[in-house]
CSV table of C-alpha atoms in Angstrom, one decimal:
chain,number,residue,atom,x,y,z
A,1,MET,CA,36.8,14.4,4.1
A,2,THR,CA,34.5,12.3,6.3
A,3,ARG,CA,31.0,13.4,5.2
A,4,ILE,CA,28.2,12.0,7.5
A,5,GLY,CA,24.7,12.2,6.3
A,6,VAL,CA,22.2,13.2,9.0
A,7,THR,CA,18.5,12.5,8.6
A,8,GLN,CA,15.9,15.1,9.6
A,9,ARG,CA,12.5,14.9,11.3
A,10,VAL,CA,9.4,16.3,9.6
A,11,GLU,CA,7.4,19.0,11.3
A,12,VAL,CA,4.1,20.4,10.0
A,13,VAL,CA,3.6,24.2,10.2
A,14,GLU,CA,-0.1,24.6,9.6
A,15,GLU,CA,0.1,28.4,9.6
A,16,TYR,CA,2.2,28.3,6.4
A,17,GLU,CA,0.8,25.0,5.1
A,18,GLU,CA,4.4,23.6,5.1
A,19,ARG,CA,5.9,20.3,5.9
A,20,ARG,CA,9.4,21.1,7.1
A,21,ASP,CA,12.5,19.0,7.4
A,22,CYS,CA,14.1,19.9,10.8
A,23,LEU,CA,17.3,19.0,12.7
A,24,ASP,CA,18.4,19.6,16.2
A,25,GLN,CA,21.2,22.1,16.0
A,26,ARG,CA,23.3,20.1,18.5
A,27,TRP,CA,24.0,17.5,15.9
A,28,GLY,CA,26.3,19.8,14.0
A,29,PRO,CA,28.7,20.6,16.9
A,30,LEU,CA,28.7,17.0,18.1
A,31,LEU,CA,29.8,15.6,14.7
A,32,ARG,CA,32.2,18.4,14.1
A,33,SER,CA,33.9,17.7,17.4
A,34,PHE,CA,35.0,14.4,15.8
A,35,GLY,CA,36.3,16.2,12.7
A,36,TYR,CA,33.3,15.0,10.6
A,37,THR,CA,31.4,17.1,8.1
A,38,PRO,CA,27.7,16.7,8.8
A,39,ILE,CA,25.4,16.8,5.8
A,40,PRO,CA,21.6,17.2,6.5
A,41,LEU,CA,19.6,14.9,4.3
A,42,PHE,CA,16.2,15.9,2.7
A,43,ASN,CA,13.2,13.6,2.8
A,44,GLN,CA,11.5,14.7,-0.4
A,45,ILE,CA,13.9,13.3,-3.0
A,46,ASP,CA,12.8,11.4,-6.1
A,47,ASP,CA,16.0,9.7,-7.2
A,48,VAL,CA,17.5,8.7,-3.9
A,49,GLU,CA,20.3,6.6,-5.2
A,50,ARG,CA,21.6,9.4,-7.5
A,51,TYR,CA,21.2,11.9,-4.7
A,52,LEU,CA,23.2,9.8,-2.2
A,53,THR,CA,25.8,8.9,-4.8
A,54,ASP,CA,26.4,12.6,-5.6
A,55,LEU,CA,26.9,13.4,-1.9
A,56,GLU,CA,29.7,10.9,-1.5
A,57,LEU,CA,28.9,10.1,2.1
A,58,SER,CA,31.2,8.2,4.4
A,59,GLY,CA,28.5,7.2,6.9
A,60,VAL,CA,24.9,7.9,8.0
A,61,VAL,CA,23.1,8.9,11.2
A,62,LEU,CA,19.4,8.1,11.5
A,63,THR,CA,18.2,10.7,14.0
A,64,GLY,CA,15.1,10.8,16.3
A,65,GLY,CA,11.7,12.3,15.9
A,66,ASN,CA,8.5,11.2,14.2
A,67,ASP,CA,6.8,7.8,15.0
A,68,LEU,CA,6.9,5.2,12.2
A,69,ALA,CA,3.9,5.5,10.0
A,70,SER,CA,3.4,1.7,10.3
A,71,LEU,CA,2.4,2.0,14.0
A,72,ASP,CA,-1.3,1.8,14.5
A,73,ASP,CA,-1.3,4.6,17.1
A,74,GLY,CA,1.7,6.5,16.0
A,75,SER,CA,1.7,10.3,16.3
A,76,ASN,CA,3.5,13.0,14.2
A,77,VAL,CA,4.1,10.4,11.5
A,78,ALA,CA,5.9,11.2,8.3
A,79,PRO,CA,5.5,8.6,5.5
A,80,GLU,CA,7.9,10.5,3.2
A,81,ARG,CA,10.6,10.2,5.8
A,82,ASP,CA,10.0,6.5,6.3
A,83,ALA,CA,10.2,6.0,2.5
A,84,PHE,CA,13.4,8.0,2.2
A,85,GLU,CA,15.1,6.4,5.2
A,86,ARG,CA,14.2,2.9,3.8
A,87,ASN,CA,16.0,3.7,0.6
A,88,LEU,CA,18.8,5.4,2.5
A,89,LEU,CA,19.4,2.3,4.7
A,90,GLU,CA,19.3,0.0,1.8
A,91,PHE,CA,21.8,2.2,0.0
A,92,ALA,CA,24.1,2.2,3.0
A,93,ILE,CA,24.0,-1.6,3.3
A,94,ASP,CA,24.6,-2.1,-0.4
A,95,HIS,CA,27.6,0.3,-0.3
A,96,ASP,CA,28.9,-0.9,3.1
A,97,LEU,CA,28.5,2.5,4.7
A,98,PRO,CA,28.4,2.6,8.5
A,99,VAL,CA,25.1,3.6,10.1
A,100,LEU,CA,24.2,4.9,13.6
A,101,GLY,CA,20.5,4.9,14.5
A,102,VAL,CA,19.4,7.0,17.4
A,103,CYS,CA,16.0,6.5,19.1
A,104,ARG,CA,13.6,6.5,16.2
A,105,GLY,CA,16.6,5.6,14.1
A,106,ALA,CA,17.2,2.5,16.2
A,107,GLN,CA,13.5,1.7,16.0
A,108,PHE,CA,13.6,2.1,12.2
A,109,ILE,CA,16.6,-0.2,11.9
A,110,ASN,CA,15.0,-2.9,14.0
A,111,VAL,CA,11.8,-2.8,11.9
A,112,HIS,CA,13.8,-2.7,8.6
A,113,PHE,CA,15.5,-5.9,9.4
A,114,GLY,CA,12.3,-7.7,10.2
A,115,GLY,CA,11.6,-6.7,13.9
A,116,SER,CA,8.7,-4.8,15.5
A,117,LEU,CA,8.1,-2.3,18.3
A,118,SER,CA,6.3,-2.2,21.6
A,119,ALA,CA,4.8,0.7,23.5
A,120,VAL,CA,6.8,1.5,26.7
A,121,GLU,CA,6.1,3.6,29.7
A,122,GLY,CA,8.4,5.7,31.8
A,123,HIS,CA,10.9,6.3,29.0
A,124,VAL,CA,10.0,9.9,28.1
A,125,ALA,CA,12.1,12.8,29.4
A,126,SER,CA,13.8,10.5,31.9
A,127,VAL,CA,17.1,8.9,32.7
A,128,HIS,CA,17.7,5.2,33.5
A,129,GLU,CA,20.4,2.7,33.9
A,130,VAL,CA,21.3,0.4,31.0
A,131,SER,CA,23.0,-2.9,31.7
A,132,ILE,CA,25.8,-3.5,29.2
A,133,ASP,CA,26.7,-7.0,27.9
A,134,ASP,CA,29.7,-7.7,25.7
A,135,PRO,CA,30.1,-4.2,24.2
A,136,PRO,CA,32.2,-3.7,21.0
A,137,VAL,CA,33.9,-0.7,22.8
A,138,GLU,CA,35.7,-0.5,26.1
A,139,ILE,CA,33.5,1.2,28.7
A,140,GLY,CA,34.9,0.0,32.0
A,141,SER,CA,31.5,-0.7,33.6
A,142,LYS,CA,28.6,-3.1,33.3
A,143,THR,CA,26.0,-0.3,33.7
A,144,VAL,CA,25.7,3.2,32.3
A,145,THR,CA,23.1,5.9,32.8
A,146,THR,CA,21.4,7.3,29.7
A,147,ASN,CA,18.7,9.8,28.8
A,148,SER,CA,15.4,8.5,27.3
A,149,TYR,CA,12.7,10.1,25.2
A,150,GLN,CA,10.8,7.4,23.5
A,151,ASN,CA,7.2,6.1,23.6
A,152,TYR,CA,8.1,2.9,21.7
A,153,GLY,CA,10.8,0.5,22.5
A,154,ILE,CA,12.3,-2.9,21.5
A,155,GLU,CA,11.4,-5.9,23.6
A,156,SER,CA,13.0,-9.4,23.2
A,157,ARG,CA,9.9,-10.5,21.2
A,158,ASP,CA,10.4,-7.6,18.8
A,159,LEU,CA,13.9,-8.5,17.7
A,160,PRO,CA,14.7,-9.8,14.2
A,161,GLU,CA,16.8,-12.9,13.8
A,162,ASN,CA,20.4,-13.0,15.2
A,163,PRO,CA,20.8,-9.5,16.6
A,164,GLN,CA,23.8,-8.6,18.9
A,165,VAL,CA,22.1,-7.0,21.9
A,166,ASN,CA,24.5,-5.0,24.0
A,167,GLY,CA,22.3,-3.1,26.4
A,168,ARG,CA,19.0,-3.4,28.3
A,169,THR,CA,17.1,-1.4,30.9
A,170,SER,CA,15.8,-3.0,34.1
A,171,ASP,CA,12.4,-3.4,32.6
A,172,GLY,CA,13.9,-5.5,29.8
A,173,SER,CA,13.7,-2.8,27.0
A,174,ILE,CA,16.6,-3.1,24.6
A,175,GLU,CA,18.7,0.0,24.3
A,176,TRP,CA,21.7,-0.9,22.2
A,177,ILE,CA,22.0,-3.3,19.2
A,178,GLU,CA,24.9,-4.0,16.8
A,179,HIS,CA,24.1,-5.8,13.6
A,180,GLU,CA,26.1,-8.9,13.2
A,181,ASN,CA,26.6,-8.7,9.4
A,182,HIS,CA,26.6,-5.0,8.6
A,183,PRO,CA,28.3,-1.9,10.1
A,184,VAL,CA,25.1,-0.8,11.8
A,185,SER,CA,24.7,0.4,15.4
A,186,ALA,CA,21.4,1.3,17.0
A,187,ILE,CA,21.0,3.1,20.4
A,188,MET,CA,17.8,4.3,22.0
A,189,TRP,CA,19.2,7.3,23.8
A,190,HIS,CA,20.2,10.7,22.3
A,191,PRO,CA,24.0,11.5,22.3
A,192,GLU,CA,23.3,15.0,20.9
A,193,ARG,CA,21.3,16.0,23.9
A,194,SER,CA,22.5,16.4,27.5
A,195,SER,CA,23.7,12.9,28.2
A,196,PRO,CA,25.0,11.3,31.3
A,197,SER,CA,26.5,8.6,29.0
A,198,GLU,CA,28.7,11.1,27.1
A,199,GLU,CA,31.9,9.1,27.3
A,200,LEU,CA,30.1,5.9,26.0
A,201,ASP,CA,28.4,8.0,23.3
A,202,ARG,CA,31.7,9.3,22.0
A,203,ARG,CA,33.2,5.8,22.0
A,204,ILE,CA,30.2,4.4,20.1
A,205,ILE,CA,30.3,7.2,17.5
A,206,ASN,CA,34.1,6.9,17.1
A,207,GLN,CA,33.9,3.1,16.8
A,208,ARG,CA,31.3,3.3,14.1
A,209,PHE,CA,32.7,6.3,12.1
A,210,GLY,CA,36.2,6.9,13.5
A,211,ASN,CA,38.4,5.3,10.8
A,212,LEU,CA,36.7,6.7,7.7
A,213,GLU,CA,38.4,8.7,5.0
C-alpha cells in the first residue's frame, strides 16, 4: 500500500476558540487517482518520529496555506505547523522518503535547506507561463502554463547551494526545484486545484511517488 502523508494548513476559528488543521478536499481524489492512500497529518504531535514511524508512510506532500512564521510580515502564520513540518522533512530525508512540496511546501523546502524567500507581486489567483529547463520528466515543451496563488516566491538570490532549478517565470521567480541529493521536488503551483498544467502535474507526481510499494 502506497501511503502518502499530506500536511494540513492551520485555520483559526475565533468563534469556537479553536485552531483547526484543514485540508483541501481535492487532495484526496487527486492522490487516489494514482492509486495512493492519502493520510492527513496532524500538526500538534509531541513525538513526531514515533508518530511517523507508526504511520509507515511511503512519501510526503507538503501542501500550501499559511505563511512561514519566520517571515517578518507573514500573515496567517502557524508556528506549530512550521515545527511539525521541520521534523517531518528531517524524518523523510533520514528515511529516504520522497517529498513533494507545493506552494508554501516549496517555500518551506527552500528555507529548510538554507535558502530564503522574497515578496512577489502578480502571483495571486493568476496564471502564468513557466519556462522549463532540463526537466526530470518528459513534457514535450519548453514552456507550460500554471496557476499561481503565492505572495512569496523564490528568486535566484534566495536559493541554497547547488539546487537543480527546472522552471522560472518571465519575472525570474523560480517555480520548480529538484533537490540534487534527496528525492525532493518543489513546485510553486497547485496541482490539486484547477490547473492548466495538469499533464505536467501528473508526471511530476508519478515521477516522485510512482514506483513506491
